[in-house]
Amino acid sequence: SADTGGAVNLYRATVTVKGCVFQGNRAVGATTGFGGAISAISNDVPDVSTAGGSINRRTATLTVSDSVVQGRFGAVSTVGQIGGGIYVSGDGDSLYGWNGMPQNGSAVQNRATLNLTNVAIYDCEVVGSGVGGGLVTDLAAVTASDVLFARLAAGLSPAVGSGGAIAALDQSSITLTSTLVSASSAGQYGGGLFVQGSQVAISSGSI
């Protein structure tokens, strides 16, 4: 377990995960419980490495294939607050000019990238704010093919959760192909999929 990214945490990095099994990982931070198994974040800072924020550096890129993310395992029942399996976020600070960063670049330029192929994410439950039992994308470009999201839950008690399986937030762009979302629930919005200010395309799949 860790505050953010229970197994893997990457910052503005390019990471490939292939043929791996994640079981019982938890993101336990009181306000940073993002990504029960994997967290990929991209918000930059106005320091010397960015020349005070004038350099818009690359965002995170995460590629996961032929892998399994299982939340409930052994003594583990809940896995975090946001993104029970995977949490991916782009550089909102640069896009919107937040936290001392000057506004720099478009949504496309500041999105993080997530590629999922032949992946199963299941048995994950997020509590507290309860967003995205399996996956949260926050300003991210996502391509998912042959992915299973099953037995996932977001914010059931109290009933405040959104996106039992997937939550697509803040100008994310998601393409789901041959993807199954099954037996998932949320306390308030979107038992399978919750979309806020984002775009989602689904083909040859089922929710």
mmCIF file with all atom_site columns, C-alpha atoms in Angstrom:
data_model
loop_
_atom_site.group_PDB
_atom_site.id
_atom_site.type_symbol
_atom_site.label_atom_id
_atom_site.label_alt_id
_atom_site.label_comp_id
_atom_site.label_asym_id
_atom_site.label_entity_id
_atom_site.label_seq_id
_atom_site.pdbx_PDB_ins_code
_atom_site.Cartn_x
_atom_site.Cartn_y
_atom_site.Cartn_z
_atom_site.occupancy
_atom_site.B_iso_or_equiv
_atom_site.pdbx_formal_charge
_atom_site.auth_seq_id
_atom_site.auth_comp_id
_atom_site.auth_asym_id
_atom_site.auth_atom_id
_atom_site.pdbx_PDB_model_num
ATOM 1   C CA . SER A 1 1   ? 0.000   0.000   0.000   1.00 0.00 ? 1   SER A CA 1
ATOM 2   C CA . ALA A 1 2   ? 0.945   3.667   -0.414  1.00 0.00 ? 2   ALA A CA 1
ATOM 3   C CA . ASP A 1 3   ? -0.689  7.077   -0.148  1.00 0.00 ? 3   ASP A CA 1
ATOM 4   C CA . THR A 1 4   ? -1.022  7.235   -3.956  1.00 0.00 ? 4   THR A CA 1
ATOM 5   C CA . GLY A 1 5   ? -0.601  4.287   -6.304  1.00 0.00 ? 5   GLY A CA 1
ATOM 6   C CA . GLY A 1 6   ? -0.787  1.209   -4.109  1.00 0.00 ? 6   GLY A CA 1
ATOM 7   C CA . ALA A 1 7   ? 1.680   -0.765  -6.244  1.00 0.00 ? 7   ALA A CA 1
ATOM 8   C CA . VAL A 1 8   ? 3.029   1.664   -8.877  1.00 0.00 ? 8   VAL A CA 1
ATOM 9   C CA . ASN A 1 9   ? 3.144   5.456   -8.894  1.00 0.00 ? 9   ASN A CA 1
ATOM 10  C CA . LEU A 1 10  ? 4.518   7.329   -11.885 1.00 0.00 ? 10  LEU A CA 1
ATOM 11  C CA . TYR A 1 11  ? 4.973   11.049  -12.431 1.00 0.00 ? 11  TYR A CA 1
ATOM 12  C CA . ARG A 1 12  ? 5.274   12.380  -15.984 1.00 0.00 ? 12  ARG A CA 1
ATOM 13  C CA . ALA A 1 13  ? 6.896   9.058   -16.880 1.00 0.00 ? 13  ALA A CA 1
ATOM 14  C CA . THR A 1 14  ? 6.431   6.555   -19.696 1.00 0.00 ? 14  THR A CA 1
ATOM 15  C CA . VAL A 1 15  ? 5.783   3.107   -18.238 1.00 0.00 ? 15  VAL A CA 1
ATOM 16  C CA . THR A 1 16  ? 4.835   -0.235  -19.805 1.00 0.00 ? 16  THR A CA 1
ATOM 17  C CA . VAL A 1 17  ? 3.303   -3.052  -17.745 1.00 0.00 ? 17  VAL A CA 1
ATOM 18  C CA . LYS A 1 18  ? 2.943   -6.459  -19.427 1.00 0.00 ? 18  LYS A CA 1
ATOM 19  C CA . GLY A 1 19  ? 1.956   -9.862  -18.088 1.00 0.00 ? 19  GLY A CA 1
ATOM 20  C CA . CYS A 1 20  ? 1.547   -8.714  -14.489 1.00 0.00 ? 20  CYS A CA 1
ATOM 21  C CA . VAL A 1 21  ? -0.839  -9.520  -11.640 1.00 0.00 ? 21  VAL A CA 1
ATOM 22  C CA . PHE A 1 22  ? -1.784  -6.898  -9.029  1.00 0.00 ? 22  PHE A CA 1
ATOM 23  C CA . GLN A 1 23  ? -3.638  -8.245  -5.990  1.00 0.00 ? 23  GLN A CA 1
ATOM 24  C CA . GLY A 1 24  ? -4.776  -6.477  -2.831  1.00 0.00 ? 24  GLY A CA 1
ATOM 25  C CA . ASN A 1 25  ? -3.003  -3.180  -3.500  1.00 0.00 ? 25  ASN A CA 1
ATOM 26  C CA . ARG A 1 26  ? -4.331  -0.088  -1.722  1.00 0.00 ? 26  ARG A CA 1
ATOM 27  C CA . ALA A 1 27  ? -3.979  3.701   -1.955  1.00 0.00 ? 27  ALA A CA 1
ATOM 28  C CA . VAL A 1 28  ? -4.491  4.760   1.640   1.00 0.00 ? 28  VAL A CA 1
ATOM 29  C CA . GLY A 1 29  ? -3.843  8.522   1.706   1.00 0.00 ? 29  GLY A CA 1
ATOM 30  C CA . ALA A 1 30  ? -6.584  10.427  3.529   1.00 0.00 ? 30  ALA A CA 1
ATOM 31  C CA . THR A 1 31  ? -6.786  12.988  0.695   1.00 0.00 ? 31  THR A CA 1
ATOM 32  C CA . THR A 1 32  ? -4.547  11.301  -1.882  1.00 0.00 ? 32  THR A CA 1
ATOM 33  C CA . GLY A 1 33  ? -5.993  7.786   -2.101  1.00 0.00 ? 33  GLY A CA 1
ATOM 34  C CA . PHE A 1 34  ? -5.701  7.712   -5.904  1.00 0.00 ? 34  PHE A CA 1
ATOM 35  C CA . GLY A 1 35  ? -5.024  4.524   -7.843  1.00 0.00 ? 35  GLY A CA 1
ATOM 36  C CA . GLY A 1 36  ? -5.394  1.385   -5.761  1.00 0.00 ? 36  GLY A CA 1
ATOM 37  C CA . ALA A 1 37  ? -2.909  -0.454  -7.964  1.00 0.00 ? 37  ALA A CA 1
ATOM 38  C CA . ILE A 1 38  ? -1.435  2.186   -10.315 1.00 0.00 ? 38  ILE A CA 1
ATOM 39  C CA . SER A 1 39  ? -1.406  5.971   -10.308 1.00 0.00 ? 39  SER A CA 1
ATOM 40  C CA . ALA A 1 40  ? -0.041  8.066   -13.194 1.00 0.00 ? 40  ALA A CA 1
ATOM 41  C CA . ILE A 1 41  ? -0.032  11.830  -12.639 1.00 0.00 ? 41  ILE A CA 1
ATOM 42  C CA . SER A 1 42  ? 1.207   14.783  -14.669 1.00 0.00 ? 42  SER A CA 1
ATOM 43  C CA . ASN A 1 43  ? 0.619   18.161  -12.980 1.00 0.00 ? 43  ASN A CA 1
ATOM 44  C CA . ASP A 1 44  ? 3.756   20.255  -13.390 1.00 0.00 ? 44  ASP A CA 1
ATOM 45  C CA . VAL A 1 45  ? 5.310   22.898  -11.158 1.00 0.00 ? 45  VAL A CA 1
ATOM 46  C CA . PRO A 1 46  ? 6.718   26.394  -11.846 1.00 0.00 ? 46  PRO A CA 1
ATOM 47  C CA . ASP A 1 47  ? 10.370  25.780  -10.935 1.00 0.00 ? 47  ASP A CA 1
ATOM 48  C CA . VAL A 1 48  ? 13.764  25.965  -12.644 1.00 0.00 ? 48  VAL A CA 1
ATOM 49  C CA . SER A 1 49  ? 13.124  22.729  -14.571 1.00 0.00 ? 49  SER A CA 1
ATOM 50  C CA . THR A 1 50  ? 10.178  24.349  -16.367 1.00 0.00 ? 50  THR A CA 1
ATOM 51  C CA . ALA A 1 51  ? 11.688  27.850  -16.502 1.00 0.00 ? 51  ALA A CA 1
ATOM 52  C CA . GLY A 1 52  ? 9.006   29.068  -14.162 1.00 0.00 ? 52  GLY A CA 1
ATOM 53  C CA . GLY A 1 53  ? 6.327   27.110  -15.982 1.00 0.00 ? 53  GLY A CA 1
ATOM 54  C CA . SER A 1 54  ? 7.045   28.323  -19.524 1.00 0.00 ? 54  SER A CA 1
ATOM 55  C CA . ILE A 1 55  ? 8.167   24.835  -20.652 1.00 0.00 ? 55  ILE A CA 1
ATOM 56  C CA . ASN A 1 56  ? 5.272   22.430  -21.052 1.00 0.00 ? 56  ASN A CA 1
ATOM 57  C CA . ARG A 1 57  ? 6.829   19.044  -20.340 1.00 0.00 ? 57  ARG A CA 1
ATOM 58  C CA . ARG A 1 58  ? 5.442   15.677  -21.422 1.00 0.00 ? 58  ARG A CA 1
ATOM 59  C CA . THR A 1 59  ? 2.590   14.103  -19.520 1.00 0.00 ? 59  THR A CA 1
ATOM 60  C CA . ALA A 1 60  ? 2.456   10.549  -18.202 1.00 0.00 ? 60  ALA A CA 1
ATOM 61  C CA . THR A 1 61  ? 2.011   7.602   -20.569 1.00 0.00 ? 61  THR A CA 1
ATOM 62  C CA . LEU A 1 62  ? 0.950   4.240   -19.160 1.00 0.00 ? 62  LEU A CA 1
ATOM 63  C CA . THR A 1 63  ? 0.553   1.078   -21.228 1.00 0.00 ? 63  THR A CA 1
ATOM 64  C CA . VAL A 1 64  ? -0.861  -2.046  -19.585 1.00 0.00 ? 64  VAL A CA 1
ATOM 65  C CA . SER A 1 65  ? -1.364  -5.338  -21.428 1.00 0.00 ? 65  SER A CA 1
ATOM 66  C CA . ASP A 1 66  ? -2.022  -9.002  -20.639 1.00 0.00 ? 66  ASP A CA 1
ATOM 67  C CA . SER A 1 67  ? -2.464  -8.153  -16.964 1.00 0.00 ? 67  SER A CA 1
ATOM 68  C CA . VAL A 1 68  ? -4.881  -8.489  -14.046 1.00 0.00 ? 68  VAL A CA 1
ATOM 69  C CA . VAL A 1 69  ? -5.807  -5.989  -11.329 1.00 0.00 ? 69  VAL A CA 1
ATOM 70  C CA . GLN A 1 70  ? -7.693  -7.586  -8.434  1.00 0.00 ? 70  GLN A CA 1
ATOM 71  C CA . GLY A 1 71  ? -8.657  -5.374  -5.510  1.00 0.00 ? 71  GLY A CA 1
ATOM 72  C CA . ARG A 1 72  ? -10.181 -7.649  -2.896  1.00 0.00 ? 72  ARG A CA 1
ATOM 73  C CA . PHE A 1 73  ? -7.555  -10.161 -1.888  1.00 0.00 ? 73  PHE A CA 1
ATOM 74  C CA . GLY A 1 74  ? -6.732  -11.674 1.463   1.00 0.00 ? 74  GLY A CA 1
ATOM 75  C CA . ALA A 1 75  ? -7.594  -9.157  4.172   1.00 0.00 ? 75  ALA A CA 1
ATOM 76  C CA . VAL A 1 76  ? -8.079  -6.290  1.690   1.00 0.00 ? 76  VAL A CA 1
ATOM 77  C CA . SER A 1 77  ? -11.682 -5.222  1.099   1.00 0.00 ? 77  SER A CA 1
ATOM 78  C CA . THR A 1 78  ? -11.539 -1.588  -0.090  1.00 0.00 ? 78  THR A CA 1
ATOM 79  C CA . VAL A 1 79  ? -8.722  -0.150  -2.160  1.00 0.00 ? 79  VAL A CA 1
ATOM 80  C CA . GLY A 1 80  ? -8.854  3.661   -2.035  1.00 0.00 ? 80  GLY A CA 1
ATOM 81  C CA . GLN A 1 81  ? -11.053 6.678   -2.712  1.00 0.00 ? 81  GLN A CA 1
ATOM 82  C CA . ILE A 1 82  ? -10.516 7.483   -6.394  1.00 0.00 ? 82  ILE A CA 1
ATOM 83  C CA . GLY A 1 83  ? -9.610  5.002   -9.123  1.00 0.00 ? 83  GLY A CA 1
ATOM 84  C CA . GLY A 1 84  ? -9.724  1.639   -7.397  1.00 0.00 ? 84  GLY A CA 1
ATOM 85  C CA . GLY A 1 85  ? -7.619  -0.072  -10.046 1.00 0.00 ? 85  GLY A CA 1
ATOM 86  C CA . ILE A 1 86  ? -5.947  2.669   -12.079 1.00 0.00 ? 86  ILE A CA 1
ATOM 87  C CA . TYR A 1 87  ? -5.903  6.476   -11.838 1.00 0.00 ? 87  TYR A CA 1
ATOM 88  C CA . VAL A 1 88  ? -4.507  8.562   -14.703 1.00 0.00 ? 88  VAL A CA 1
ATOM 89  C CA . SER A 1 89  ? -4.388  12.361  -14.836 1.00 0.00 ? 89  SER A CA 1
ATOM 90  C CA . GLY A 1 90  ? -3.011  14.936  -17.242 1.00 0.00 ? 90  GLY A CA 1
ATOM 91  C CA . ASP A 1 91  ? -1.495  18.331  -16.563 1.00 0.00 ? 91  ASP A CA 1
ATOM 92  C CA . GLY A 1 92  ? -4.474  20.379  -15.462 1.00 0.00 ? 92  GLY A CA 1
ATOM 93  C CA . ASP A 1 93  ? -2.191  22.986  -13.888 1.00 0.00 ? 93  ASP A CA 1
ATOM 94  C CA . SER A 1 94  ? -0.707  23.838  -17.291 1.00 0.00 ? 94  SER A CA 1
ATOM 95  C CA . LEU A 1 95  ? -4.030  23.646  -19.121 1.00 0.00 ? 95  LEU A CA 1
ATOM 96  C CA . TYR A 1 96  ? -5.908  25.935  -16.747 1.00 0.00 ? 96  TYR A CA 1
ATOM 97  C CA . GLY A 1 97  ? -3.107  27.995  -15.213 1.00 0.00 ? 97  GLY A CA 1
ATOM 98  C CA . TRP A 1 98  ? -3.503  26.608  -11.705 1.00 0.00 ? 98  TRP A CA 1
ATOM 99  C CA . ASN A 1 99  ? -1.119  26.486  -8.725  1.00 0.00 ? 99  ASN A CA 1
ATOM 100 C CA . GLY A 1 100 ? 1.291   29.084  -10.053 1.00 0.00 ? 100 GLY A CA 1
ATOM 101 C CA . MET A 1 101 ? 1.622   27.570  -13.533 1.00 0.00 ? 101 MET A CA 1
ATOM 102 C CA . PRO A 1 102 ? 0.971   29.871  -16.511 1.00 0.00 ? 102 PRO A CA 1
ATOM 103 C CA . GLN A 1 103 ? -1.653  28.594  -18.937 1.00 0.00 ? 103 GLN A CA 1
ATOM 104 C CA . ASN A 1 104 ? 0.195   26.563  -21.565 1.00 0.00 ? 104 ASN A CA 1
ATOM 105 C CA . GLY A 1 105 ? -1.124  24.250  -24.273 1.00 0.00 ? 105 GLY A CA 1
ATOM 106 C CA . SER A 1 106 ? -4.427  22.696  -25.270 1.00 0.00 ? 106 SER A CA 1
ATOM 107 C CA . ALA A 1 107 ? -6.378  19.832  -23.735 1.00 0.00 ? 107 ALA A CA 1
ATOM 108 C CA . VAL A 1 108 ? -4.896  17.463  -26.327 1.00 0.00 ? 108 VAL A CA 1
ATOM 109 C CA . GLN A 1 109 ? -1.353  18.544  -25.429 1.00 0.00 ? 109 GLN A CA 1
ATOM 110 C CA . ASN A 1 110 ? -1.932  18.231  -21.699 1.00 0.00 ? 110 ASN A CA 1
ATOM 111 C CA . ARG A 1 111 ? -3.757  14.915  -21.588 1.00 0.00 ? 111 ARG A CA 1
ATOM 112 C CA . ALA A 1 112 ? -2.036  11.911  -20.078 1.00 0.00 ? 112 ALA A CA 1
ATOM 113 C CA . THR A 1 113 ? -2.163  8.704   -22.136 1.00 0.00 ? 113 THR A CA 1
ATOM 114 C CA . LEU A 1 114 ? -3.447  5.287   -21.079 1.00 0.00 ? 114 LEU A CA 1
ATOM 115 C CA . ASN A 1 115 ? -3.441  2.195   -23.294 1.00 0.00 ? 115 ASN A CA 1
ATOM 116 C CA . LEU A 1 116 ? -5.134  -0.986  -22.052 1.00 0.00 ? 116 LEU A CA 1
ATOM 117 C CA . THR A 1 117 ? -5.087  -4.265  -23.992 1.00 0.00 ? 117 THR A CA 1
ATOM 118 C CA . ASN A 1 118 ? -6.279  -7.643  -22.729 1.00 0.00 ? 118 ASN A CA 1
ATOM 119 C CA . VAL A 1 119 ? -6.643  -6.453  -19.135 1.00 0.00 ? 119 VAL A CA 1
ATOM 120 C CA . ALA A 1 120 ? -9.041  -7.465  -16.358 1.00 0.00 ? 120 ALA A CA 1
ATOM 121 C CA . ILE A 1 121 ? -9.843  -5.045  -13.515 1.00 0.00 ? 121 ILE A CA 1
ATOM 122 C CA . TYR A 1 122 ? -12.176 -6.528  -10.935 1.00 0.00 ? 122 TYR A CA 1
ATOM 123 C CA . ASP A 1 123 ? -13.217 -6.762  -7.282  1.00 0.00 ? 123 ASP A CA 1
ATOM 124 C CA . CYS A 1 124 ? -12.256 -3.158  -6.477  1.00 0.00 ? 124 CYS A CA 1
ATOM 125 C CA . GLU A 1 125 ? -14.264 -0.856  -4.209  1.00 0.00 ? 125 GLU A CA 1
ATOM 126 C CA . VAL A 1 126 ? -13.546 2.803   -3.496  1.00 0.00 ? 126 VAL A CA 1
ATOM 127 C CA . VAL A 1 127 ? -14.972 4.566   -0.451  1.00 0.00 ? 127 VAL A CA 1
ATOM 128 C CA . GLY A 1 128 ? -15.113 8.110   0.918   1.00 0.00 ? 128 GLY A CA 1
ATOM 129 C CA . SER A 1 129 ? -15.573 10.382  -2.113  1.00 0.00 ? 129 SER A CA 1
ATOM 130 C CA . GLY A 1 130 ? -15.875 7.122   -4.056  1.00 0.00 ? 130 GLY A CA 1
ATOM 131 C CA . VAL A 1 131 ? -15.102 7.859   -7.709  1.00 0.00 ? 131 VAL A CA 1
ATOM 132 C CA . GLY A 1 132 ? -14.260 5.197   -10.289 1.00 0.00 ? 132 GLY A CA 1
ATOM 133 C CA . GLY A 1 133 ? -14.261 1.733   -8.769  1.00 0.00 ? 133 GLY A CA 1
ATOM 134 C CA . GLY A 1 134 ? -12.020 0.387   -11.526 1.00 0.00 ? 134 GLY A CA 1
ATOM 135 C CA . LEU A 1 135 ? -10.617 3.348   -13.463 1.00 0.00 ? 135 LEU A CA 1
ATOM 136 C CA . VAL A 1 136 ? -10.504 7.138   -13.221 1.00 0.00 ? 136 VAL A CA 1
ATOM 137 C CA . THR A 1 137 ? -9.254  9.288   -16.067 1.00 0.00 ? 137 THR A CA 1
ATOM 138 C CA . ASP A 1 138 ? -8.795  12.993  -15.367 1.00 0.00 ? 138 ASP A CA 1
ATOM 139 C CA . LEU A 1 139 ? -7.720  14.888  -18.504 1.00 0.00 ? 139 LEU A CA 1
ATOM 140 C CA . ALA A 1 140 ? -6.486  11.738  -20.225 1.00 0.00 ? 140 ALA A CA 1
ATOM 141 C CA . ALA A 1 141 ? -6.596  10.027  -23.622 1.00 0.00 ? 141 ALA A CA 1
ATOM 142 C CA . VAL A 1 142 ? -7.536  6.371   -23.201 1.00 0.00 ? 142 VAL A CA 1
ATOM 143 C CA . THR A 1 143 ? -7.624  3.469   -25.624 1.00 0.00 ? 143 THR A CA 1
ATOM 144 C CA . ALA A 1 144 ? -8.972  0.215   -24.201 1.00 0.00 ? 144 ALA A CA 1
ATOM 145 C CA . SER A 1 145 ? -9.338  -3.026  -26.161 1.00 0.00 ? 145 SER A CA 1
ATOM 146 C CA . ASP A 1 146 ? -10.448 -6.429  -24.853 1.00 0.00 ? 146 ASP A CA 1
ATOM 147 C CA . VAL A 1 147 ? -10.780 -5.189  -21.283 1.00 0.00 ? 147 VAL A CA 1
ATOM 148 C CA . LEU A 1 148 ? -12.993 -6.584  -18.534 1.00 0.00 ? 148 LEU A CA 1
ATOM 149 C CA . PHE A 1 149 ? -14.322 -4.387  -15.723 1.00 0.00 ? 149 PHE A CA 1
ATOM 150 C CA . ALA A 1 150 ? -16.250 -6.535  -13.235 1.00 0.00 ? 150 ALA A CA 1
ATOM 151 C CA . ARG A 1 151 ? -17.571 -6.491  -9.668  1.00 0.00 ? 151 ARG A CA 1
ATOM 152 C CA . LEU A 1 152 ? -16.536 -2.898  -9.048  1.00 0.00 ? 152 LEU A CA 1
ATOM 153 C CA . ALA A 1 153 ? -18.099 -0.347  -6.703  1.00 0.00 ? 153 ALA A CA 1
ATOM 154 C CA . ALA A 1 154 ? -17.841 3.367   -5.908  1.00 0.00 ? 154 ALA A CA 1
ATOM 155 C CA . GLY A 1 155 ? -19.095 5.155   -2.798  1.00 0.00 ? 155 GLY A CA 1
ATOM 156 C CA . LEU A 1 156 ? -21.940 2.859   -1.779  1.00 0.00 ? 156 LEU A CA 1
ATOM 157 C CA . SER A 1 157 ? -22.144 3.868   1.888   1.00 0.00 ? 157 SER A CA 1
ATOM 158 C CA . PRO A 1 158 ? -22.801 6.714   2.213   1.00 0.00 ? 158 PRO A CA 1
ATOM 159 C CA . ALA A 1 159 ? -24.364 6.747   -1.255  1.00 0.00 ? 159 ALA A CA 1
ATOM 160 C CA . VAL A 1 160 ? -22.206 9.455   -2.837  1.00 0.00 ? 160 VAL A CA 1
ATOM 161 C CA . GLY A 1 161 ? -20.138 7.552   -5.392  1.00 0.00 ? 161 GLY A CA 1
ATOM 162 C CA . SER A 1 162 ? -19.815 8.034   -9.155  1.00 0.00 ? 162 SER A CA 1
ATOM 163 C CA . GLY A 1 163 ? -18.668 5.615   -11.829 1.00 0.00 ? 163 GLY A CA 1
ATOM 164 C CA . GLY A 1 164 ? -18.927 2.154   -10.384 1.00 0.00 ? 164 GLY A CA 1
ATOM 165 C CA . ALA A 1 165 ? -16.520 0.847   -13.011 1.00 0.00 ? 165 ALA A CA 1
ATOM 166 C CA . ILE A 1 166 ? -15.178 3.898   -14.882 1.00 0.00 ? 166 ILE A CA 1
ATOM 167 C CA . ALA A 1 167 ? -15.199 7.650   -14.291 1.00 0.00 ? 167 ALA A CA 1
ATOM 168 C CA . ALA A 1 168 ? -14.130 9.867   -17.201 1.00 0.00 ? 168 ALA A CA 1
ATOM 169 C CA . LEU A 1 169 ? -13.456 13.405  -16.000 1.00 0.00 ? 169 LEU A CA 1
ATOM 170 C CA . ASP A 1 170 ? -12.223 16.798  -17.182 1.00 0.00 ? 170 ASP A CA 1
ATOM 171 C CA . GLN A 1 171 ? -11.871 16.646  -20.980 1.00 0.00 ? 171 GLN A CA 1
ATOM 172 C CA . SER A 1 172 ? -10.812 13.018  -21.105 1.00 0.00 ? 172 SER A CA 1
ATOM 173 C CA . SER A 1 173 ? -11.192 11.192  -24.408 1.00 0.00 ? 173 SER A CA 1
ATOM 174 C CA . ILE A 1 174 ? -11.909 7.462   -24.164 1.00 0.00 ? 174 ILE A CA 1
ATOM 175 C CA . THR A 1 175 ? -12.297 4.762   -26.793 1.00 0.00 ? 175 THR A CA 1
ATOM 176 C CA . LEU A 1 176 ? -13.586 1.380   -25.596 1.00 0.00 ? 176 LEU A CA 1
ATOM 177 C CA . THR A 1 177 ? -13.444 -1.553  -28.028 1.00 0.00 ? 177 THR A CA 1
ATOM 178 C CA . SER A 1 178 ? -14.578 -5.088  -27.217 1.00 0.00 ? 178 SER A CA 1
ATOM 179 C CA . THR A 1 179 ? -14.809 -4.077  -23.577 1.00 0.00 ? 179 THR A CA 1
ATOM 180 C CA . LEU A 1 180 ? -17.196 -5.535  -21.005 1.00 0.00 ? 180 LEU A CA 1
ATOM 181 C CA . VAL A 1 181 ? -18.421 -3.700  -17.908 1.00 0.00 ? 181 VAL A CA 1
ATOM 182 C CA . SER A 1 182 ? -20.294 -6.081  -15.616 1.00 0.00 ? 182 SER A CA 1
ATOM 183 C CA . ALA A 1 183 ? -21.819 -6.280  -12.135 1.00 0.00 ? 183 ALA A CA 1
ATOM 184 C CA . SER A 1 184 ? -20.672 -2.822  -11.053 1.00 0.00 ? 184 SER A CA 1
ATOM 185 C CA . SER A 1 185 ? -22.438 -0.170  -8.985  1.00 0.00 ? 185 SER A CA 1
ATOM 186 C CA . ALA A 1 186 ? -22.167 3.378   -7.669  1.00 0.00 ? 186 ALA A CA 1
ATOM 187 C CA . GLY A 1 187 ? -23.873 5.070   -4.751  1.00 0.00 ? 187 GLY A CA 1
ATOM 188 C CA . GLN A 1 188 ? -25.187 7.954   -6.834  1.00 0.00 ? 188 GLN A CA 1
ATOM 189 C CA . TYR A 1 189 ? -24.166 8.307   -10.504 1.00 0.00 ? 189 TYR A CA 1
ATOM 190 C CA . GLY A 1 190 ? -23.302 5.763   -13.184 1.00 0.00 ? 190 GLY A CA 1
ATOM 191 C CA . GLY A 1 191 ? -23.122 2.215   -11.949 1.00 0.00 ? 191 GLY A CA 1
ATOM 192 C CA . GLY A 1 192 ? -21.031 1.276   -14.966 1.00 0.00 ? 192 GLY A CA 1
ATOM 193 C CA . LEU A 1 193 ? -19.757 4.527   -16.460 1.00 0.00 ? 193 LEU A CA 1
ATOM 194 C CA . PHE A 1 194 ? -19.770 8.158   -15.279 1.00 0.00 ? 194 PHE A CA 1
ATOM 195 C CA . VAL A 1 195 ? -18.772 10.828  -17.819 1.00 0.00 ? 195 VAL A CA 1
ATOM 196 C CA . GLN A 1 196 ? -18.186 14.460  -16.834 1.00 0.00 ? 196 GLN A CA 1
ATOM 197 C CA . GLY A 1 197 ? -16.987 16.999  -19.403 1.00 0.00 ? 197 GLY A CA 1
ATOM 198 C CA . SER A 1 198 ? -15.417 14.228  -21.484 1.00 0.00 ? 198 SER A CA 1
ATOM 199 C CA . GLN A 1 199 ? -16.042 12.153  -24.585 1.00 0.00 ? 199 GLN A CA 1
ATOM 200 C CA . VAL A 1 200 ? -16.446 8.367   -24.781 1.00 0.00 ? 200 VAL A CA 1
ATOM 201 C CA . ALA A 1 201 ? -16.758 6.112   -27.838 1.00 0.00 ? 201 ALA A CA 1
ATOM 202 C CA . ILE A 1 202 ? -17.843 2.492   -27.366 1.00 0.00 ? 202 ILE A CA 1
ATOM 203 C CA . SER A 1 203 ? -17.818 -0.247  -30.013 1.00 0.00 ? 203 SER A CA 1
ATOM 204 C CA . SER A 1 204 ? -18.392 -3.989  -29.804 1.00 0.00 ? 204 SER A CA 1
ATOM 205 C CA . GLY A 1 205 ? -18.764 -3.801  -26.037 1.00 0.00 ? 205 GLY A CA 1
ATOM 206 C CA . SER A 1 206 ? -21.346 -4.161  -23.305 1.00 0.00 ? 206 SER A CA 1
ATOM 207 C CA . ILE A 1 207 ? -22.150 -2.176  -20.175 1.00 0.00 ? 207 ILE A CA 1
#
